[in-house]
């Protein structure tokens, strides 16, 4: 087992309520239960010694190979040796995902397809981020790990004989061609009583039902474009990152993975951002995954109607997956962090920030869902939305922290104004198209005032570009969305000039920085890599501008940075490594949006 494998050297499995990372050498080094935002059971990715892990390795002389079974979330790690070829097949069964469950299962099947292979196993749970000591008890057919607030049961099928190693367990076994063994780990918050024995037939039934679930879900996609495999993988990843009981997607299943090795930009992303979830609606609808888009619309509508936020504003930038607005941030001082990248934070203090752009993204998502359904908005929901827009009439001109959650003070961010414009624009459209009442005259006046302000104060004559905020002339890749929301034509001279300025300052061989923190200090130490979301937004902007050759090159080049399983983290570092929380939903939804946009523009000229 490597002390800290590369961030990208993992695959993701899950059951639509939580998930686990499996490194390419067979180690589960990140797993939280019973929900994405619950304390960890395995977290050696953040502290090799204190975090805990569940390892299945093999004595082979070549590096393992890891891949997904096509159109599923079933992960295969293959061990290659001159004496034999072995595999571990990892998955989490998907059963009644819309019902919140306390218990979750991780299934690991060991098999040999040629010759003989020696496997080594180790199960070392560390509950509550390694803060809760546990005891292990062996019964006739299972191992029970007990800790305050956490419990796990390890069941085995096949020739596995566990040995105690303190309160952990290890095992070694040799399998020959055609032989089979399986381990099933069931995790819950409270002690789990006797479970039924797991026969080979039981385990294969779990495998087949999980495979069939993902095949059926993937077939629902109507995407038939030029990048079928990558788009399908991105869609499955978005699905894996969605908490099915509420329809809320998490930004990523991990916390604390650094944007710079050794740096302090290490955040907890296991929550639902209004921005990320709202942007996923268009991507999901574009693929035909209507149920997921409508589920998030319902979750978002509930947040608007509840009006419960830390600040007292109508919305806040992120919530727990159940809608709880309280996300107090603390530092896990006992964790050393990934490769020494401390501090490791749990919770997210940015939840209380004012980011006015979220209102635009939220209204865009609601309008897309309403238009797709072709249904008149429910009266109560429409009244709640009108209340938000009426509040925004008075609030849109306030300085805020901006889309990137900087901690350098509030400013007049151009992107925030842009998305407020979009909120009013889509509100006016819905009122008109569905004959709904509202203070349309005030919304229209605010919309027009924002456009004039951005054109006058957000435009730098010296830079010949729209800039990050009104106080200086720094560029911001978030503004790549200006044409897609309809604020400006994709071939407008001002926009083409802005795009050219971004290419000169923010783009490096198709990879895009979100902004230059040296030119515009953001209150955080250290630097960061290129932001993969922005790289896909760049593809979309190029395609809309009619620059299909560069757009296709940028898209194809970006796909080469995916990991072996087709997954992306948040950023690409200076040496091409993936950085930040992994995998990131924002990146995968942007990949889908870029693919849809590029296909559409290429079809127009075909």
Coordinates of C-alpha atoms in Angstrom, one line a residue:
X1 CA 0.0 0.0 0.0
X2 CA 1.4 3.4 -1.1
X3 CA 1.4 6.0 1.6
X4 CA -0.3 8.6 -0.5
X5 CA -1.3 7.6 -4.0
X6 CA -1.9 10.4 -6.5
X7 CA -5.3 12.0 -6.2
X8 CA -6.3 10.9 -9.6
X9 CA -5.2 7.3 -9.0
X10 CA -8.7 6.3 -7.8
X11 CA -12.1 5.1 -9.0
X12 CA -15.4 6.0 -7.4
X13 CA -18.1 3.6 -6.3
X14 CA -21.4 4.4 -4.5
X15 CA -25.0 3.7 -3.7
X16 CA -26.5 7.2 -4.3
X17 CA -26.3 8.0 -0.6
X18 CA -22.6 7.8 0.0
X19 CA -19.5 6.7 -1.9
X20 CA -16.0 5.3 -1.5
X21 CA -12.7 5.9 -3.3
X22 CA -10.7 2.9 -4.3
X23 CA -7.1 3.4 -5.3
X24 CA -5.7 1.6 -8.3
X25 CA -3.8 -0.7 -6.1
X26 CA -7.0 -1.9 -4.4
X27 CA -7.2 0.3 -1.3
X28 CA -10.4 1.9 -0.1
X29 CA -8.9 5.0 1.4
X30 CA -12.0 7.2 1.7
X31 CA -15.4 6.2 2.8
X32 CA -18.0 8.2 4.9
X33 CA -21.2 6.7 6.2
X34 CA -24.1 6.8 6.3
X35 CA -24.1 9.9 4.1
X36 CA -21.6 11.8 2.0
X37 CA -21.3 14.4 4.7
X38 CA -21.0 11.9 7.6
X39 CA -17.8 11.3 9.5
X40 CA -15.3 9.0 7.8
X41 CA -14.8 5.2 8.3
X42 CA -11.8 5.1 6.1
X43 CA -9.7 8.2 5.6
X44 CA -6.1 7.2 5.0
X45 CA -6.1 9.5 2.0
X46 CA -5.9 12.4 4.5
X47 CA -3.7 10.6 7.1
X48 CA -2.1 7.3 6.3
X49 CA -1.4 6.4 9.9
X50 CA -4.6 7.6 11.6
X51 CA -7.3 7.6 8.8
X52 CA -7.9 3.9 8.3
X53 CA -8.2 1.8 5.2
X54 CA -9.6 -1.4 3.7
X55 CA -7.0 -3.0 1.4
X56 CA -7.0 -5.8 -1.0
X57 CA -3.6 -6.2 -2.7
X58 CA -1.8 -8.9 -4.6
X59 CA 1.7 -10.1 -4.9
X60 CA 2.3 -9.2 -8.6
X61 CA 5.3 -7.8 -10.4
X62 CA 3.5 -5.3 -12.6
X63 CA 1.3 -2.3 -11.7
X64 CA -2.4 -3.0 -11.4
X65 CA -4.9 -1.9 -14.0
X66 CA -8.2 -0.3 -12.9
X67 CA -11.3 0.2 -15.1
X68 CA -15.1 0.4 -14.9
X69 CA -17.3 -2.2 -16.4
X70 CA -18.9 -0.3 -19.3
X71 CA -21.8 2.0 -18.4
X72 CA -21.7 1.0 -14.7
X73 CA -20.3 2.2 -11.4
X74 CA -18.7 -1.3 -10.9
X75 CA -14.9 -1.0 -10.6
X76 CA -12.4 -3.7 -11.5
X77 CA -8.8 -3.6 -10.3
X78 CA -6.7 -6.2 -12.1
X79 CA -3.5 -7.6 -10.8
X80 CA -1.1 -8.8 -13.4
X81 CA 1.7 -11.3 -12.8
X82 CA 3.6 -14.0 -14.7
X83 CA 2.0 -16.6 -12.5
X84 CA -1.5 -15.4 -12.9
X85 CA -4.1 -12.7 -13.3
X86 CA -6.3 -11.7 -10.4
X87 CA -9.1 -9.2 -9.9
X88 CA -11.0 -7.4 -7.2
X89 CA -14.4 -6.2 -8.2
X90 CA -15.8 -3.4 -6.1
X91 CA -19.3 -2.0 -5.9
X92 CA -22.0 -0.7 -3.6
X93 CA -25.4 -2.3 -4.2
X94 CA -28.2 0.2 -5.1
X95 CA -31.4 -0.7 -3.4
X96 CA -34.3 1.7 -2.7
X97 CA -31.9 4.7 -3.0
X98 CA -34.7 7.3 -2.4
X99 CA -35.2 6.0 1.1
X100 CA -32.5 7.3 3.5
X101 CA -30.7 4.3 5.1
X102 CA -28.5 4.0 8.1
X103 CA -26.8 0.9 6.7
X104 CA -24.6 0.7 3.6
X105 CA -22.7 -2.1 2.0
X106 CA -19.4 -2.3 0.2
X107 CA -18.8 -5.5 -1.7
X108 CA -15.4 -6.7 -2.8
X109 CA -15.2 -9.9 -5.0
X110 CA -11.8 -11.6 -5.4
X111 CA -11.3 -13.9 -8.3
X112 CA -8.5 -15.3 -10.5
X113 CA -8.8 -15.5 -14.3
X114 CA -5.5 -17.2 -15.0
X115 CA -2.9 -19.2 -13.0
X116 CA -2.7 -18.4 -9.3
X117 CA -2.5 -15.2 -7.3
X118 CA -1.8 -14.5 -3.6
X119 CA -4.0 -11.8 -2.1
X120 CA -3.4 -9.9 1.1
X121 CA -6.3 -8.2 2.9
X122 CA -6.4 -5.7 5.7
X123 CA -9.5 -4.0 7.3
X124 CA -8.5 -1.1 9.6
X125 CA -11.6 1.1 10.2
X126 CA -11.1 4.4 12.0
X127 CA -14.5 5.9 12.9
X128 CA -15.3 9.6 13.3
X129 CA -12.3 10.9 11.3
X130 CA -10.1 8.6 13.4
X131 CA -11.2 10.1 16.7
X132 CA -13.3 7.2 18.0
X133 CA -11.5 4.1 19.1
X134 CA -13.1 0.8 18.2
X135 CA -13.1 -2.8 19.4
X136 CA -13.3 -5.9 17.2
X137 CA -15.3 -9.0 18.1
X138 CA -15.4 -12.2 16.1
X139 CA -18.6 -14.2 15.9
X140 CA -19.2 -17.5 14.2
X141 CA -19.8 -15.9 10.8
X142 CA -18.7 -12.3 11.0
X143 CA -16.4 -9.7 12.5
X144 CA -17.9 -6.8 14.3
X145 CA -16.1 -3.4 14.7
X146 CA -17.7 -1.3 17.5
X147 CA -17.0 2.4 18.2
X148 CA -19.1 5.2 19.8
X149 CA -21.5 6.2 17.1
X150 CA -20.2 3.8 14.5
X151 CA -20.4 0.1 13.7
X152 CA -19.2 -2.2 10.9
X153 CA -19.7 -5.9 10.1
X154 CA -17.3 -7.8 7.9
X155 CA -18.7 -11.0 6.3
X156 CA -16.6 -13.4 4.2
X157 CA -17.4 -16.0 1.6
X158 CA -14.7 -18.3 0.4
X159 CA -11.3 -19.3 1.8
X160 CA -10.5 -16.2 3.8
X161 CA -9.2 -16.7 7.3
X162 CA -8.9 -13.5 9.3
X163 CA -6.1 -12.8 11.8
X164 CA -6.4 -10.3 14.6
X165 CA -4.0 -7.4 14.5
X166 CA -4.9 -5.5 17.6
X167 CA -8.5 -4.3 16.9
X168 CA -8.0 -4.6 13.1
X169 CA -7.9 -7.8 11.0
X170 CA -5.7 -9.1 8.2
X171 CA -5.7 -12.1 5.9
X172 CA -3.8 -13.9 3.2
X173 CA -5.1 -16.4 0.7
X174 CA -4.1 -18.0 -2.6
X175 CA -6.8 -18.3 -5.3
X176 CA -6.4 -20.3 -8.5
X177 CA -8.1 -19.9 -11.9
X178 CA -11.9 -20.0 -11.5
X179 CA -11.8 -19.7 -7.7
X180 CA -13.8 -17.0 -5.9
X181 CA -13.9 -15.2 -2.6
X182 CA -15.9 -12.2 -1.4
X183 CA -16.0 -9.8 1.5
X184 CA -19.0 -7.7 2.3
X185 CA -18.6 -4.7 4.7
X186 CA -21.9 -3.4 6.2
X187 CA -21.6 0.0 8.0
X188 CA -24.1 1.6 10.3
X189 CA -24.3 4.2 13.0
X190 CA -25.6 1.7 15.6
X191 CA -24.6 -1.9 16.4
X192 CA -25.8 -4.2 13.7
X193 CA -27.3 -7.5 14.8
X194 CA -26.8 -10.9 13.0
X195 CA -26.9 -10.6 9.2
X196 CA -27.8 -13.5 6.8
X197 CA -24.9 -15.5 5.5
X198 CA -23.5 -14.4 2.2
X199 CA -23.3 -17.4 -0.2
X200 CA -21.6 -17.1 -3.6
X201 CA -25.1 -17.0 -5.2
X202 CA -26.1 -14.1 -2.8
X203 CA -23.0 -12.1 -3.8
X204 CA -23.4 -12.7 -7.5
X205 CA -27.1 -11.6 -7.2
X206 CA -25.9 -8.3 -5.6
X207 CA -23.4 -7.9 -8.5
X208 CA -26.0 -8.6 -11.2
X209 CA -28.6 -6.3 -9.7
X210 CA -26.1 -3.5 -9.4
X211 CA -24.9 -4.0 -12.9
X212 CA -28.5 -4.1 -14.2
X213 CA -29.4 -0.9 -12.3
X214 CA -26.6 1.0 -14.0
X215 CA -27.2 -0.4 -17.4
X216 CA -30.9 0.6 -17.2
X217 CA -30.0 4.1 -16.0
X218 CA -27.4 4.6 -18.7
X219 CA -29.9 3.5 -21.4
X220 CA -32.1 6.5 -20.4
X221 CA -29.6 8.9 -21.9
X222 CA -30.6 10.3 -25.2
X223 CA -27.0 11.5 -26.0
X224 CA -25.8 10.1 -29.3
X225 CA -23.0 12.6 -29.9
X226 CA -19.3 12.3 -30.7
X227 CA -18.0 11.5 -27.2
X228 CA -20.4 8.8 -26.0
X229 CA -18.1 7.1 -23.6
X230 CA -16.8 10.2 -21.8
X231 CA -20.2 11.8 -21.6
X232 CA -21.8 8.7 -20.2
X233 CA -19.0 8.4 -17.6
X234 CA -19.5 12.0 -16.6
X235 CA -23.2 11.4 -16.3
X236 CA -22.7 8.3 -14.1
X237 CA -20.3 10.3 -12.0
X238 CA -22.9 13.1 -11.5
X239 CA -25.5 10.4 -10.5
X240 CA -23.0 8.8 -8.1
X241 CA -22.6 12.2 -6.4
X242 CA -26.3 12.8 -5.9
X243 CA -28.0 12.0 -2.6
X244 CA -31.1 10.2 -3.9
X245 CA -33.4 10.8 -0.9
X246 CA -33.4 14.6 -1.6
X247 CA -32.1 14.9 -5.1
X248 CA -29.2 17.1 -3.9
X249 CA -25.8 16.6 -5.6
X250 CA -22.6 17.1 -3.6
X251 CA -19.8 19.2 -5.1
X252 CA -17.4 16.3 -4.4
X253 CA -17.4 13.2 -2.2
X254 CA -14.1 14.3 -0.5
X255 CA -12.8 16.9 1.9
X256 CA -9.3 18.3 2.4
X257 CA -7.7 17.3 -0.8
X258 CA -5.4 20.2 -1.6
X259 CA -5.4 22.6 -4.6
X260 CA -1.7 22.9 -4.0
X261 CA 0.4 20.2 -2.3
X262 CA 1.5 21.5 1.1
X263 CA -0.8 24.6 0.7
X264 CA -3.7 25.8 2.8
X265 CA -6.5 25.7 0.1
X266 CA -8.1 22.5 1.4
X267 CA -11.9 22.6 1.7
X268 CA -14.8 20.3 2.6
X269 CA -16.8 19.8 -0.6
X270 CA -19.3 17.2 0.7
X271 CA -22.3 19.6 0.5
X272 CA -24.7 20.9 -2.0
X273 CA -23.9 24.2 -3.7
X274 CA -26.8 26.0 -5.2
X275 CA -24.5 27.0 -8.1
X276 CA -23.3 23.5 -8.9
X277 CA -26.6 21.9 -8.5
X278 CA -28.4 24.5 -10.6
X279 CA -25.9 24.2 -13.4
X280 CA -26.3 20.5 -13.4
X281 CA -30.0 20.9 -14.4
X282 CA -29.2 22.0 -17.9
X283 CA -26.6 19.2 -18.4
X284 CA -29.0 16.5 -17.1
X285 CA -31.9 17.8 -19.2
X286 CA -29.7 17.9 -22.2
X287 CA -29.0 14.1 -21.8
X288 CA -32.6 13.3 -21.1
X289 CA -32.2 12.5 -17.3
X290 CA -35.3 14.3 -16.5
X291 CA -36.0 12.7 -13.1
X292 CA -32.7 13.9 -11.6
X293 CA -33.2 17.4 -12.9
X294 CA -36.7 17.6 -11.5
X295 CA -35.5 16.2 -8.2
X296 CA -33.0 19.0 -7.8
X297 CA -35.6 21.5 -8.8
X298 CA -37.8 20.3 -6.0
X299 CA -34.9 20.5 -3.5
X300 CA -34.1 24.0 -4.6
X301 CA -37.7 25.1 -4.5
X302 CA -37.9 23.8 -0.9
X303 CA -34.8 25.9 0.0
X304 CA -36.5 29.0 -1.4
X305 CA -39.8 28.4 0.4
X306 CA -38.0 27.6 3.7
X307 CA -36.0 30.7 3.6
X308 CA -33.8 29.3 6.4
X309 CA -30.2 30.6 6.0
X310 CA -27.3 31.5 8.3
X311 CA -27.4 35.1 7.1
X312 CA -31.1 35.6 6.9
X313 CA -31.0 36.1 3.1
X314 CA -33.4 34.1 0.9
X315 CA -30.6 31.6 -0.1
X316 CA -27.1 30.7 0.9
X317 CA -24.4 29.3 -1.3
X318 CA -24.4 25.8 0.1
X319 CA -26.3 23.5 2.4
X320 CA -26.1 20.0 3.8
X321 CA -27.7 17.5 1.5
X322 CA -30.8 17.5 3.7
X323 CA -31.1 21.3 3.4
X324 CA -29.6 22.1 6.8
X325 CA -27.9 25.5 6.5
X326 CA -25.5 25.0 9.4
X327 CA -22.0 24.0 8.3
X328 CA -19.6 25.2 11.0
X329 CA -16.0 24.8 10.0
X330 CA -13.4 23.1 12.2
X331 CA -9.9 21.9 11.8
X332 CA -9.0 18.2 12.3
X333 CA -5.7 18.9 13.9
X334 CA -4.8 15.2 14.4
X335 CA -4.8 14.6 10.6
X336 CA -1.6 15.5 8.8
X337 CA -3.5 16.0 5.5
X338 CA -2.8 14.6 2.1
X339 CA 1.0 14.5 1.7
X340 CA 1.2 16.9 4.6
X341 CA -1.3 19.4 3.2
X342 CA -2.7 20.8 6.4
X343 CA -5.1 22.1 7.7
X344 CA -7.8 19.5 7.2
X345 CA -11.1 21.2 7.5
X346 CA -14.5 19.7 8.1
X347 CA -17.5 21.9 7.5
X348 CA -17.3 25.0 5.4
X349 CA -17.1 28.6 6.7
X350 CA -17.9 30.0 3.3
X351 CA -21.5 29.0 3.8
X352 CA -22.2 32.4 5.3
X353 CA -20.7 34.4 2.4
X354 CA -22.8 36.6 0.3
X355 CA -22.6 35.4 -3.3
X356 CA -25.3 37.1 -5.4
X357 CA -24.6 35.0 -8.5
X358 CA -26.4 32.0 -6.9
X359 CA -29.8 33.7 -7.5
X360 CA -29.2 33.8 -11.2
X361 CA -28.1 30.2 -11.3
X362 CA -31.1 29.1 -9.2
X363 CA -33.6 31.0 -11.4
X364 CA -32.0 29.7 -14.6
X365 CA -32.3 26.1 -13.3
X366 CA -36.0 26.6 -12.3
X367 CA -36.8 28.2 -15.7
X368 CA -35.0 25.4 -17.6
X369 CA -37.0 22.7 -15.6
X370 CA -40.3 24.6 -16.1
X371 CA -39.8 25.1 -19.8
X372 CA -38.7 21.4 -20.3
X373 CA -41.8 20.2 -18.5
X374 CA -44.1 22.7 -20.3
X375 CA -46.1 23.1 -17.1
X376 CA -47.4 26.2 -15.4
X377 CA -45.3 26.9 -12.2
X378 CA -47.1 26.0 -9.0
X379 CA -48.7 29.1 -7.5
X380 CA -47.0 28.8 -4.1
X381 CA -43.6 28.1 -5.6
X382 CA -44.1 31.1 -8.0
X383 CA -45.0 33.4 -5.1
X384 CA -41.8 32.3 -3.2
X385 CA -39.7 32.9 -6.3
X386 CA -41.3 36.4 -6.7
X387 CA -40.3 37.1 -3.1
X388 CA -36.7 36.3 -4.0
X389 CA -36.7 38.5 -7.1
X390 CA -38.3 41.3 -5.1
X391 CA -35.5 41.0 -2.5
X392 CA -32.9 40.9 -5.3
X393 CA -34.2 44.2 -6.7
X394 CA -32.8 45.9 -3.6
X395 CA -29.8 43.6 -3.1
X396 CA -28.2 43.2 -6.6
X397 CA -25.9 46.2 -6.3
X398 CA -24.2 45.1 -3.0
X399 CA -20.6 44.1 -3.0
X400 CA -20.2 40.3 -2.3
X401 CA -17.5 37.6 -2.1
X402 CA -18.0 36.4 -5.7
X403 CA -18.3 32.9 -7.3
X404 CA -14.8 31.7 -6.2
X405 CA -15.4 32.1 -2.4
X406 CA -12.4 34.3 -2.0
X407 CA -11.6 35.4 1.6
X408 CA -10.2 38.8 0.6
X409 CA -13.2 41.0 1.2
X410 CA -16.4 41.9 -0.6
X411 CA -16.1 43.6 -4.0
X412 CA -18.3 44.6 -7.0
X413 CA -17.9 41.4 -8.9
X414 CA -19.0 41.5 -12.6
X415 CA -20.0 37.9 -12.6
X416 CA -22.4 38.4 -9.7
X417 CA -24.0 41.3 -11.6
X418 CA -24.2 39.1 -14.7
X419 CA -26.1 36.4 -12.9
X420 CA -28.4 38.8 -11.2
X421 CA -29.3 40.1 -14.7
X422 CA -30.0 36.5 -15.7
X423 CA -32.3 36.0 -12.6
X424 CA -34.4 39.0 -13.6
X425 CA -34.4 38.1 -17.3
X426 CA -35.6 34.5 -16.7
X427 CA -38.2 35.7 -14.1
X428 CA -39.6 38.1 -16.6
X429 CA -39.8 35.4 -19.3
X430 CA -41.6 32.9 -17.0
X431 CA -44.1 35.6 -15.9
X432 CA -44.8 36.4 -19.6
X433 CA -44.8 32.8 -20.9
X434 CA -47.0 31.4 -18.2
X435 CA -49.1 34.5 -17.4
X436 CA -47.9 34.7 -13.8
X437 CA -48.2 37.8 -11.6
X438 CA -45.2 39.7 -10.4
X439 CA -43.5 43.0 -10.0
X440 CA -42.3 42.8 -13.6
X441 CA -41.8 46.5 -14.1
X442 CA -39.3 46.6 -11.2
X443 CA -37.6 43.4 -12.4
X444 CA -37.2 44.9 -15.9
X445 CA -35.8 48.1 -14.5
X446 CA -33.3 46.2 -12.4
X447 CA -32.3 44.0 -15.3
X448 CA -31.7 47.0 -17.6
X449 CA -29.8 48.9 -14.9
X450 CA -27.5 45.9 -14.4
X451 CA -26.8 45.6 -18.1
X452 CA -25.9 49.3 -18.4
X453 CA -23.7 49.1 -15.3
X454 CA -21.8 46.0 -16.5
X455 CA -21.2 47.6 -19.9
X456 CA -19.9 50.8 -18.3
X457 CA -18.1 49.6 -15.1
X458 CA -17.4 46.0 -15.9
X459 CA -15.8 46.8 -19.2
X460 CA -12.1 48.0 -19.2
X461 CA -11.3 50.3 -22.1
X462 CA -7.6 49.7 -21.3
X463 CA -7.8 45.9 -21.3
X464 CA -10.6 45.8 -24.0
X465 CA -12.2 43.2 -21.9
X466 CA -14.8 42.6 -19.2
X467 CA -13.0 42.3 -15.9
X468 CA -13.4 40.4 -12.6
X469 CA -14.7 43.3 -10.5
X470 CA -15.0 47.1 -10.8
X471 CA -12.1 47.9 -8.6
X472 CA -9.3 46.7 -11.0
X473 CA -8.7 45.1 -14.4
X474 CA -8.1 41.4 -13.4
X475 CA -9.7 38.9 -15.8
X476 CA -12.1 36.2 -14.6
X477 CA -12.9 32.9 -16.4
X478 CA -16.3 32.8 -14.8
X479 CA -17.3 35.4 -17.4
X480 CA -17.0 32.8 -20.1
X481 CA -20.7 32.2 -19.3
X482 CA -21.7 35.7 -20.6
X483 CA -22.8 34.4 -24.0
X484 CA -24.5 31.2 -22.8
X485 CA -26.9 33.1 -20.5
X486 CA -27.7 35.5 -23.3
X487 CA -26.1 38.6 -21.8
X488 CA -24.1 39.3 -24.9
X489 CA -23.9 37.7 -28.4
X490 CA -21.0 35.2 -28.8
X491 CA -19.7 37.2 -31.8
X492 CA -20.1 40.7 -30.3
X493 CA -16.9 42.7 -30.7
X494 CA -16.7 43.3 -26.9
X495 CA -17.0 39.6 -26.2
X496 CA -14.5 38.5 -28.8
X497 CA -12.0 41.0 -27.4
X498 CA -12.6 39.7 -23.9
X499 CA -12.1 36.1 -25.1
X500 CA -8.8 37.1 -26.8
X501 CA -7.6 38.8 -23.6
X502 CA -8.5 35.6 -21.6
X503 CA -6.6 33.5 -24.1
X504 CA -3.5 35.7 -23.6
X505 CA -3.6 35.8 -19.8
X506 CA -5.6 32.8 -18.5
X507 CA -5.3 30.0 -21.1
X508 CA -2.3 27.7 -21.3
X509 CA -2.6 25.1 -24.1
X510 CA -6.4 24.9 -23.7
X511 CA -6.1 24.7 -19.8
X512 CA -7.7 27.7 -18.1
X513 CA -7.0 29.5 -14.8
X514 CA -10.0 30.9 -13.2
X515 CA -8.2 34.2 -12.3
X516 CA -4.7 35.3 -11.3
X517 CA -4.5 35.4 -7.5
X518 CA -1.2 37.4 -7.7
X519 CA -2.9 40.2 -9.7
X520 CA -6.0 40.1 -7.5
X521 CA -5.2 38.8 -4.0
X522 CA -7.9 36.5 -2.7
X523 CA -7.0 36.4 1.0
X524 CA -5.5 32.9 0.8
X525 CA -1.9 31.7 0.8
X526 CA -0.4 29.7 -2.0
X527 CA -1.3 29.2 -5.6
X528 CA -3.5 26.9 -7.6
X529 CA -3.6 25.0 -10.9
X530 CA -5.9 25.5 -13.9
X531 CA -9.5 25.0 -13.1
X532 CA -11.0 22.2 -15.1
X533 CA -14.6 23.7 -15.0
X534 CA -13.2 26.8 -16.7
X535 CA -11.4 24.7 -19.3
X536 CA -14.7 23.2 -20.4
X537 CA -16.5 26.6 -20.3
X538 CA -13.8 27.8 -22.7
X539 CA -14.7 25.0 -25.1
X540 CA -18.3 26.2 -25.0
X541 CA -17.4 29.8 -25.5
X542 CA -15.2 28.9 -28.5
X543 CA -17.9 26.8 -30.0
X544 CA -20.5 29.5 -29.7
X545 CA -18.2 32.0 -31.3
X546 CA -17.9 29.8 -34.3
X547 CA -14.3 28.8 -33.7
X548 CA -14.9 25.1 -34.0
X549 CA -11.4 24.0 -34.8
X550 CA -9.9 25.5 -31.6
X551 CA -13.0 24.4 -29.6
X552 CA -12.6 20.8 -30.7
X553 CA -8.9 20.9 -30.0
X554 CA -9.4 22.3 -26.5
X555 CA -12.1 19.7 -25.7
X556 CA -10.0 16.8 -27.0
X557 CA -6.9 18.0 -25.2
X558 CA -8.8 18.4 -22.0
X559 CA -10.1 14.8 -22.2
X560 CA -6.4 13.6 -22.2
X561 CA -6.2 14.9 -18.6
X562 CA -8.9 12.6 -17.3
X563 CA -7.6 9.8 -15.2
X564 CA -7.6 6.1 -16.1
X565 CA -11.3 5.7 -15.3
X566 CA -12.4 8.9 -17.0
X567 CA -12.7 11.0 -13.9
X568 CA -11.6 14.6 -13.1
X569 CA -10.6 16.4 -9.9
X570 CA -11.1 20.1 -9.5
X571 CA -7.8 21.3 -11.0
X572 CA -4.8 20.4 -13.1
X573 CA -1.5 21.2 -11.5
X574 CA 1.7 22.7 -13.1
X575 CA 3.0 19.2 -13.9
X576 CA -0.3 17.8 -15.2
X577 CA -1.4 16.1 -12.0
X578 CA -4.9 16.4 -10.8
X579 CA -5.5 18.5 -7.6
X580 CA -8.3 19.3 -5.3
X581 CA -11.3 17.3 -4.3
X582 CA -12.1 14.3 -6.4
X583 CA -14.1 13.7 -8.5
X584 CA -15.6 17.1 -8.8
X585 CA -19.2 17.3 -10.0
X586 CA -18.7 20.8 -11.4
X587 CA -16.1 19.5 -13.8
X588 CA -18.2 16.6 -15.1
X589 CA -21.3 18.7 -15.6
X590 CA -19.2 21.2 -17.6
X591 CA -17.8 18.4 -19.7
X592 CA -21.3 17.4 -20.6
X593 CA -22.4 21.0 -21.4
X594 CA -19.3 21.5 -23.5
X595 CA -19.9 18.2 -25.4
X596 CA -23.5 19.1 -26.1
X597 CA -22.6 22.7 -27.2
X598 CA -19.8 21.5 -29.5
X599 CA -21.9 18.8 -31.0
X600 CA -24.7 21.3 -31.7
X601 CA -22.4 23.8 -33.3
X602 CA -20.6 21.2 -35.4
X603 CA -24.0 19.8 -36.6
X604 CA -25.0 23.3 -37.8
X605 CA -22.1 23.4 -40.2
X606 CA -22.1 19.7 -41.2

